[in-house]
Amino acid sequence: MTTSSGPWSDCMPASLAAREILCVVNVREKSHQTRPNQTNKMDPSEVEFLAEKETVKIIPNFSLDKIFLIGGDLGPFNPGLPVDVPVWLALNLKQRQKCRIVPPEWMEVEKLEDIREQERKEKTFTPVPSPYYMELTKLLLNHASDNIPKADEIRTLVKDIWDTRIAKLRLSTDSFISQQEAHAKLDNLTLMEINTIRAFFLDSLNCMYKLRSNLQPGSSQGQFMDY
Amino acid sequence: MPCERKPMRYGHSEGHTEVCFDDPGRFIVTCGNDGDVRIWEGLDDDDPKFITVGEKAYSLALKNKLVTASSNNTVQIHTFPDGDPDGILTRFTTNATHVAFNSNGTRVAAGSSDFMVKVVEVSDSSQQKTLRGHEAPVLSVTFDPIDDYLASSSCDGSVVVWNIEDQTQVISWPLLQKTNDVSNAKSLCRLAWQPGAGKFLAVPVDTKVQLYERGSWDHVGTLSDDLLTQPINVVAWSPCGRFLASGSVGGSLTVWDVNSKLCVERQKHEKGFTVCGLAWHPSGGQIAYTDTEGCLGLLDKLSTSTSDTNATKVTRESHQASALDFLCSDTGSLKLGQDQFVEDDVRGSIVAPGLAPLVPLRPAYEGPLPTPPQKAFQSGSTPAHLTHRFMMWNSVGIVRGYNDEQDNAIDVEFHDTAVHHAMHLTNSLSHNIADLSQEAVLLACPSTDELASKLQCLHFSSWDTNKEWMVDLPKGEDAKALCLGQGWAAVATSTLMIRLFSIGGLQREIFSLPGPVVCMTGHGEQLLIVYHRATGFDGEQALGVQLLQLGRKKRKIISGEALPLSHRSYLSWLGFTAEGTPCYLDSDGVVRMLNRSLGNMWTPVCNTRETCKSKSDHYWVVGVHENPQQLRCIPCKGSRYPPTLPRPAVTILPFRLPLCQTGTEKGQMEEQFWRSVLFHNYYSFLSSSGYEIDEDEQNKSQKEQQELLMKMFALSCKLEREFRSVELAELMTQNVVTLAIRYASRSRRMALAQRLSEIALEKAGEIQGEGQEEQEEDYGQSEVAGGLGRANPFKVRDPNVATCFLTWTVKTGTVLTALIEYFQVSEKPSSLSGPRVTNILDNMTSSKKLNALSGSAGKQNKSPVLKPLAPRPKGKVSISLNLSLKTQERTEEADDQKQADDPPAPSHTDDTENKRAKTGFQLWLEENRKSILADQPDLEETDVIKEAMGRFRTLSAEERLPGPDPEYIKTLSRKLDDTRKTKQEEVDVREGSVAWEPCRACYSSDGTKH
């Protein structure tokens, strides 16, 4: 059990700790964001950044005592013994061939097939296995496809689920606008999905509002509806 | 008639199959579309013997010899069970569809697709009789048990009874639907003649079975079941002739009682496949059946007692079957007068001497049967017959073996890549057992006709360039099990020998085992061997275990005691915990660990089956850790071992001692306490064998145990269980007992407090006694070890050493907090009075006294504070300190000798036995109290102490030593021997040892009694 697999820097370079800080800063920034010109804008990479805080099981091939980070304690790392770590650390270790990643439970062909069927059957959005399913799939499959059985099939399945959901989203957006609704509630949407539609949706709503307010003086209700 | 339907298993490739039992009922014999005849020793037989009889096998019959109808239009004979071809019995122009033996096995009847039925003498195949008359392929043939007649069914729709001698039709019934070929027939229409006197001929017609009486050929009955909706394919009589079983197209299996014509058993094929083969076990207790998908199934435990006659029973024991046949028919007749004729005929069949007995007699031995001894295995390996298998999975890494068409290779992978990179070896010698350690990979292969059994070691940690060595075992000796330890390797061979090698390949000790090895494992210097002690009976294994210490001092720790296993289980994993305690897993999933503090007995620590979801799930253990308490294993769904792909993931199971009532708070705490005690045994083992131990961890565990004891104490106080409270107090250390006394007196349990104080006194006395004993032992040891023995800080007289100790302790933060904790529980300094000064002096001059006074010192040897001084391989204490200690010790010994000559100081201590000596802090406080009070005059007593503690903490180690007190020196000088050098030195020593005191007291306060 007594382990001495090299200094801290061997397994956890300083950049990781820096990432931790960056993470905290970034989250703060997001929550207090008041830049008026950039409101409503969120990069997919930023969503991905948030997704990297999800935990995933890895099987390390080194040993290291508990490490104490701002985000919480991680470890201890025992070679061959699964341990939960955030995705960013898992990917970093994987890239340096310090671990094998155990795919999350839902990342399995049969389960995803079920979810896909369910998603296709239901008219509304069905619950997804993880709030960051798309990001996690992308990250894990890009960096650790050798640890995930049937990676290609999983990629296709998740893409299918994504496409189905985005199609539903477009459809409901369309009906939202065409029916001139003021309020809509969508359950089970993930951050990434909201983010893909947000920019376009808000811009177009803004645009429509402008057009409408131009029309407003002296315009009849009928014309308004026409638009 | 309840029976157990065993799960189906794969037997043959898809297509028509048939099944029968051999005469003694030992084997199930099946044939199938793949042209193989398989001989199963039971349904669980994973490796049945097989005989290939052709491209396809259409039908088989077995009676001393095996007769099969195969695709090359012949009926062949094979010997049984050897399966050697024994000639061709007869030929047809197209394939035979069904073959059947007569009751004594002298003739074979075969029906063929060329419309013919032939009856052939087995001994002389030239004696054939051909029965012509069918106008379509023959479906089935069956002999009359008295050999006069033969019945056949055909696709032309007729069921015909033939007179064999005359080769003429006796009678023909147009019962079936006409078809043009067997493959198009709705039913196989397998006929069956009642055994014994052959009273009835059973003919499956659609969903019913028609019974025809022999001789008169009248239709005498119909067996039917409302639940049967599809045509019946096959029928078979029970050996006693009372029951008739049928298998139908939809997969229904039905058993009727022929007397009452009632259905007594209904079973459904688990997948609803068509049943095409059916056979009763000669004992009548089992029915084997096969389906058109090639699967084999078994109905077991047919108790064949009828629903309407409760007294009748057909036994399962074959040697009793005929006698009970008689019985059953007799009682049947009493109950059912209308079935008189059955009874007569069955009885007739038993009396009839000319008939071969249906059930062969076997010697009746009813005692316990010996268990086949389990084979030798490597723990952490999967079965050797797999093409992809784990040859070893342990805490170091994984060795995988591949043995398929493309590749015969071994992959070695390390969990910790810092140990070594992964290796890929071609397995040209076909090694089949392996072990892996931090130093080497050890492989062995069995001997072949030309080559001897070899042992190969890849010593990757070697510092020279030769990383590999190989040894041939002597001729006729096979490696059965092997293991690696630290610096050595061991091989158990088929000649009941254990050969030890050094890791570099040097041959070392060799010794014999009392029995064939089962498993072997090594850790550090320990070697654990499990072997067959004797023959087990009734499913039990009789295993023995040896635990050897192979270090410099070689000895046997466990010498061939029996290894306890769960009922009817076998050993499935054997190993050491990471800390070096032997443990093992049996096939019932119970993990047992060696309890070194309980006379090396085995304590069950976990039942892995409790956490399994399904009955067929198992856990495959890969490692055990005592600290933290982890059972690392791989969950296997529906099997005992994991496949190599997908790569299995390790999970962790907690340990749980199987104590009673762990649902209650009391039971829970008891379990925690004893588990904690058990899982920290290894500290004493490690320290006794000279390894470094983590004192912080040990203290933590001891503290945890004492806390649990205190909790249990409080609980039993609450429950008014004062006797139990006292029992608990006996397990506590003296310090905790004082806490318990306080608890008891606060909760106004004076009687309890009284008893507890008695215990406290007792404990103090014990500690004194032990201390003395230990000390005497110490003298002996240090002499033997020549200065390498453990140094006792309380004997230290040299001032330099004392300061050394002090600085060392002060440096370790835990000691500092311990010091404060100690102070908080100790008496108020204000209560200290004059006379105790002399006590302190006594402490200085006689270390024995000191033990008695401090009371809480615990066993000196076990006191962890002493540990840094003990020689350790990887101690954290600097070498210089160790060196200085060694030199000083010699002078010490001289001092001790002198001291031993001194008469023991008169005991001032009787009344003050439980009171403590002054600590360094107390002394310092006394000196500095005035200055504190001057600074802050309005402080309460407790505040003064707090303030003082704060100041004391900021001081450096040297500053903490109080200045020489003239009073002390005077008293001291009176007591000093002439050998003592200067007063100043002596005072320093006193200070050193006094400053030590609190730490020691505090540490040992957590120590257990042992």
mmCIF file of N, CA and C in Angstrom, chain B residues 436-477:
data_model
loop_
_atom_site.group_PDB
_atom_site.id
_atom_site.type_symbol
_atom_site.label_atom_id
_atom_site.label_comp_id
_atom_site.label_asym_id
_atom_site.label_seq_id
_atom_site.Cartn_x
_atom_site.Cartn_y
_atom_site.Cartn_z
ATOM 1 N N LEU B 436 2.778 -13.958 -10.598
ATOM 2 C CA LEU B 436 3.322 -12.640 -10.909
ATOM 3 C C LEU B 436 3.601 -11.924 -9.598
ATOM 4 N N SER B 437 4.785 -11.333 -9.504
ATOM 5 C CA SER B 437 5.073 -10.516 -8.332
ATOM 6 C C SER B 437 5.763 -9.244 -8.797
ATOM 7 N N GLN B 438 6.125 -8.411 -7.851
ATOM 8 C CA GLN B 438 6.795 -7.158 -8.200
ATOM 9 C C GLN B 438 8.169 -7.419 -8.814
ATOM 10 N N GLU B 439 8.665 -8.640 -8.656
ATOM 11 C CA GLU B 439 10.019 -8.927 -9.103
ATOM 12 C C GLU B 439 10.069 -9.775 -10.363
ATOM 13 N N ALA B 440 9.114 -10.653 -10.520
ATOM 14 C CA ALA B 440 9.267 -11.640 -11.584
ATOM 15 C C ALA B 440 7.930 -12.209 -12.031
ATOM 16 N N VAL B 441 7.972 -12.847 -13.186
ATOM 17 C CA VAL B 441 6.844 -13.648 -13.668
ATOM 18 C C VAL B 441 7.320 -15.092 -13.658
ATOM 19 N N LEU B 442 6.550 -15.973 -13.079
ATOM 20 C CA LEU B 442 6.922 -17.378 -13.013
ATOM 21 C C LEU B 442 5.909 -18.171 -13.818
ATOM 22 N N LEU B 443 6.407 -19.027 -14.712
ATOM 23 C CA LEU B 443 5.521 -19.799 -15.575
ATOM 24 C C LEU B 443 5.939 -21.267 -15.505
ATOM 25 N N ALA B 444 4.994 -22.141 -15.698
ATOM 26 C CA ALA B 444 5.353 -23.558 -15.741
ATOM 27 C C ALA B 444 4.468 -24.272 -16.734
ATOM 28 N N CYS B 445 5.036 -25.307 -17.366
ATOM 29 C CA CYS B 445 4.255 -26.087 -18.314
ATOM 30 C C CYS B 445 4.295 -27.545 -17.883
ATOM 31 N N PRO B 446 3.279 -28.319 -18.234
ATOM 32 C CA PRO B 446 3.294 -29.739 -17.899
ATOM 33 C C PRO B 446 4.249 -30.497 -18.831
ATOM 34 N N SER B 447 4.614 -31.688 -18.430
ATOM 35 C CA SER B 447 5.527 -32.459 -19.271
ATOM 36 C C SER B 447 4.750 -33.068 -20.430
ATOM 37 N N THR B 448 5.462 -33.282 -21.525
ATOM 38 C CA THR B 448 4.877 -33.998 -22.654
ATOM 39 C C THR B 448 5.654 -35.301 -22.803
ATOM 40 N N ASP B 449 5.365 -36.030 -23.873
ATOM 41 C CA ASP B 449 6.050 -37.307 -24.057
ATOM 42 C C ASP B 449 7.557 -37.129 -24.149
ATOM 43 N N GLU B 450 7.964 -36.071 -24.849
ATOM 44 C CA GLU B 450 9.405 -35.882 -25.037
ATOM 45 C C GLU B 450 10.001 -34.940 -24.013
ATOM 46 N N LEU B 451 9.248 -33.897 -23.696
ATOM 47 C CA LEU B 451 9.836 -32.826 -22.900
ATOM 48 C C LEU B 451 9.419 -32.923 -21.438
ATOM 49 N N ALA B 452 10.350 -32.549 -20.584
ATOM 50 C CA ALA B 452 10.055 -32.541 -19.158
ATOM 51 C C ALA B 452 9.246 -31.297 -18.814
ATOM 52 N N SER B 453 8.624 -31.345 -17.674
ATOM 53 C CA SER B 453 7.898 -30.169 -17.188
ATOM 54 C C SER B 453 8.920 -29.068 -16.879
ATOM 55 N N LYS B 454 8.597 -27.875 -17.340
ATOM 56 C CA LYS B 454 9.594 -26.795 -17.223
ATOM 57 C C LYS B 454 9.083 -25.682 -16.354
ATOM 58 N N LEU B 455 10.036 -25.016 -15.731
ATOM 59 C CA LEU B 455 9.726 -23.842 -14.937
ATOM 60 C C LEU B 455 10.504 -22.681 -15.545
ATOM 61 N N GLN B 456 9.781 -21.631 -15.896
ATOM 62 C CA GLN B 456 10.442 -20.493 -16.519
ATOM 63 C C GLN B 456 10.190 -19.272 -15.669
ATOM 64 N N CYS B 457 11.251 -18.518 -15.430
ATOM 65 C CA CYS B 457 11.091 -17.327 -14.605
ATOM 66 C C CYS B 457 11.617 -16.121 -15.362
ATOM 67 N N LEU B 458 10.770 -15.129 -15.516
ATOM 68 C CA LEU B 458 11.216 -13.873 -16.116
ATOM 69 C C LEU B 458 11.493 -12.911 -14.977
ATOM 70 N N HIS B 459 12.741 -12.823 -14.635
ATOM 71 C CA HIS B 459 13.110 -12.025 -13.465
ATOM 72 C C HIS B 459 13.403 -10.603 -13.939
ATOM 73 N N PHE B 460 12.329 -9.844 -14.165
ATOM 74 C CA PHE B 460 12.523 -8.541 -14.813
ATOM 75 C C PHE B 460 13.161 -7.509 -13.898
ATOM 76 N N SER B 461 13.155 -7.761 -12.605
ATOM 77 C CA SER B 461 13.748 -6.752 -11.728
ATOM 78 C C SER B 461 15.235 -6.991 -11.518
ATOM 79 N N SER B 462 15.776 -8.008 -12.191
ATOM 80 C CA SER B 462 17.198 -8.295 -12.032
ATOM 81 C C SER B 462 18.019 -7.132 -12.558
ATOM 82 N N TRP B 463 19.154 -6.849 -11.909
ATOM 83 C CA TRP B 463 19.953 -5.709 -12.358
ATOM 84 C C TRP B 463 21.011 -6.125 -13.371
ATOM 85 N N ASP B 464 21.179 -7.424 -13.560
ATOM 86 C CA ASP B 464 22.122 -7.804 -14.612
ATOM 87 C C ASP B 464 21.363 -7.978 -15.930
ATOM 88 N N THR B 465 22.049 -8.446 -16.947
ATOM 89 C CA THR B 465 21.409 -8.473 -18.258
ATOM 90 C C THR B 465 20.602 -9.744 -18.491
ATOM 91 N N ASN B 466 20.824 -10.762 -17.667
ATOM 92 C CA ASN B 466 20.061 -11.999 -17.829
ATOM 93 C C ASN B 466 18.774 -11.910 -17.028
ATOM 94 N N LYS B 467 17.704 -11.714 -17.741
ATOM 95 C CA LYS B 467 16.441 -11.485 -17.035
ATOM 96 C C LYS B 467 15.600 -12.752 -16.996
ATOM 97 N N GLU B 468 16.160 -13.872 -17.341
ATOM 98 C CA GLU B 468 15.330 -15.051 -17.495
ATOM 99 C C GLU B 468 16.100 -16.294 -17.118
ATOM 100 N N TRP B 469 15.446 -17.225 -16.466
ATOM 101 C CA TRP B 469 16.060 -18.531 -16.256
ATOM 102 C C TRP B 469 15.012 -19.621 -16.381
ATOM 103 N N MET B 470 15.501 -20.818 -16.640
ATOM 104 C CA MET B 470 14.578 -21.924 -16.863
ATOM 105 C C MET B 470 15.129 -23.178 -16.215
ATOM 106 N N VAL B 471 14.252 -23.967 -15.651
ATOM 107 C CA VAL B 471 14.676 -25.188 -14.973
ATOM 108 C C VAL B 471 13.789 -26.328 -15.452
ATOM 109 N N ASP B 472 14.403 -27.457 -15.776
ATOM 110 C CA ASP B 472 13.641 -28.662 -16.112
ATOM 111 C C ASP B 472 13.408 -29.445 -14.835
ATOM 112 N N LEU B 473 12.182 -29.841 -14.605
ATOM 113 C CA LEU B 473 11.921 -30.705 -13.459
ATOM 114 C C LEU B 473 12.343 -32.132 -13.833
ATOM 115 N N PRO B 474 12.658 -32.971 -12.838
ATOM 116 C CA PRO B 474 13.046 -34.350 -13.160
ATOM 117 C C PRO B 474 11.931 -35.067 -13.919
ATOM 118 N N LYS B 475 12.317 -36.113 -14.612
ATOM 119 C CA LYS B 475 11.359 -36.856 -15.419
ATOM 120 C C LYS B 475 10.233 -37.407 -14.537
ATOM 121 N N GLY B 476 9.046 -37.330 -15.036
ATOM 122 C CA GLY B 476 7.916 -37.868 -14.288
ATOM 123 C C GLY B 476 7.399 -36.933 -13.222
ATOM 124 N N GLU B 477 7.951 -35.730 -13.169
ATOM 125 C CA GLU B 477 7.495 -34.774 -12.160
ATOM 126 C C GLU B 477 6.879 -33.588 -12.888
#
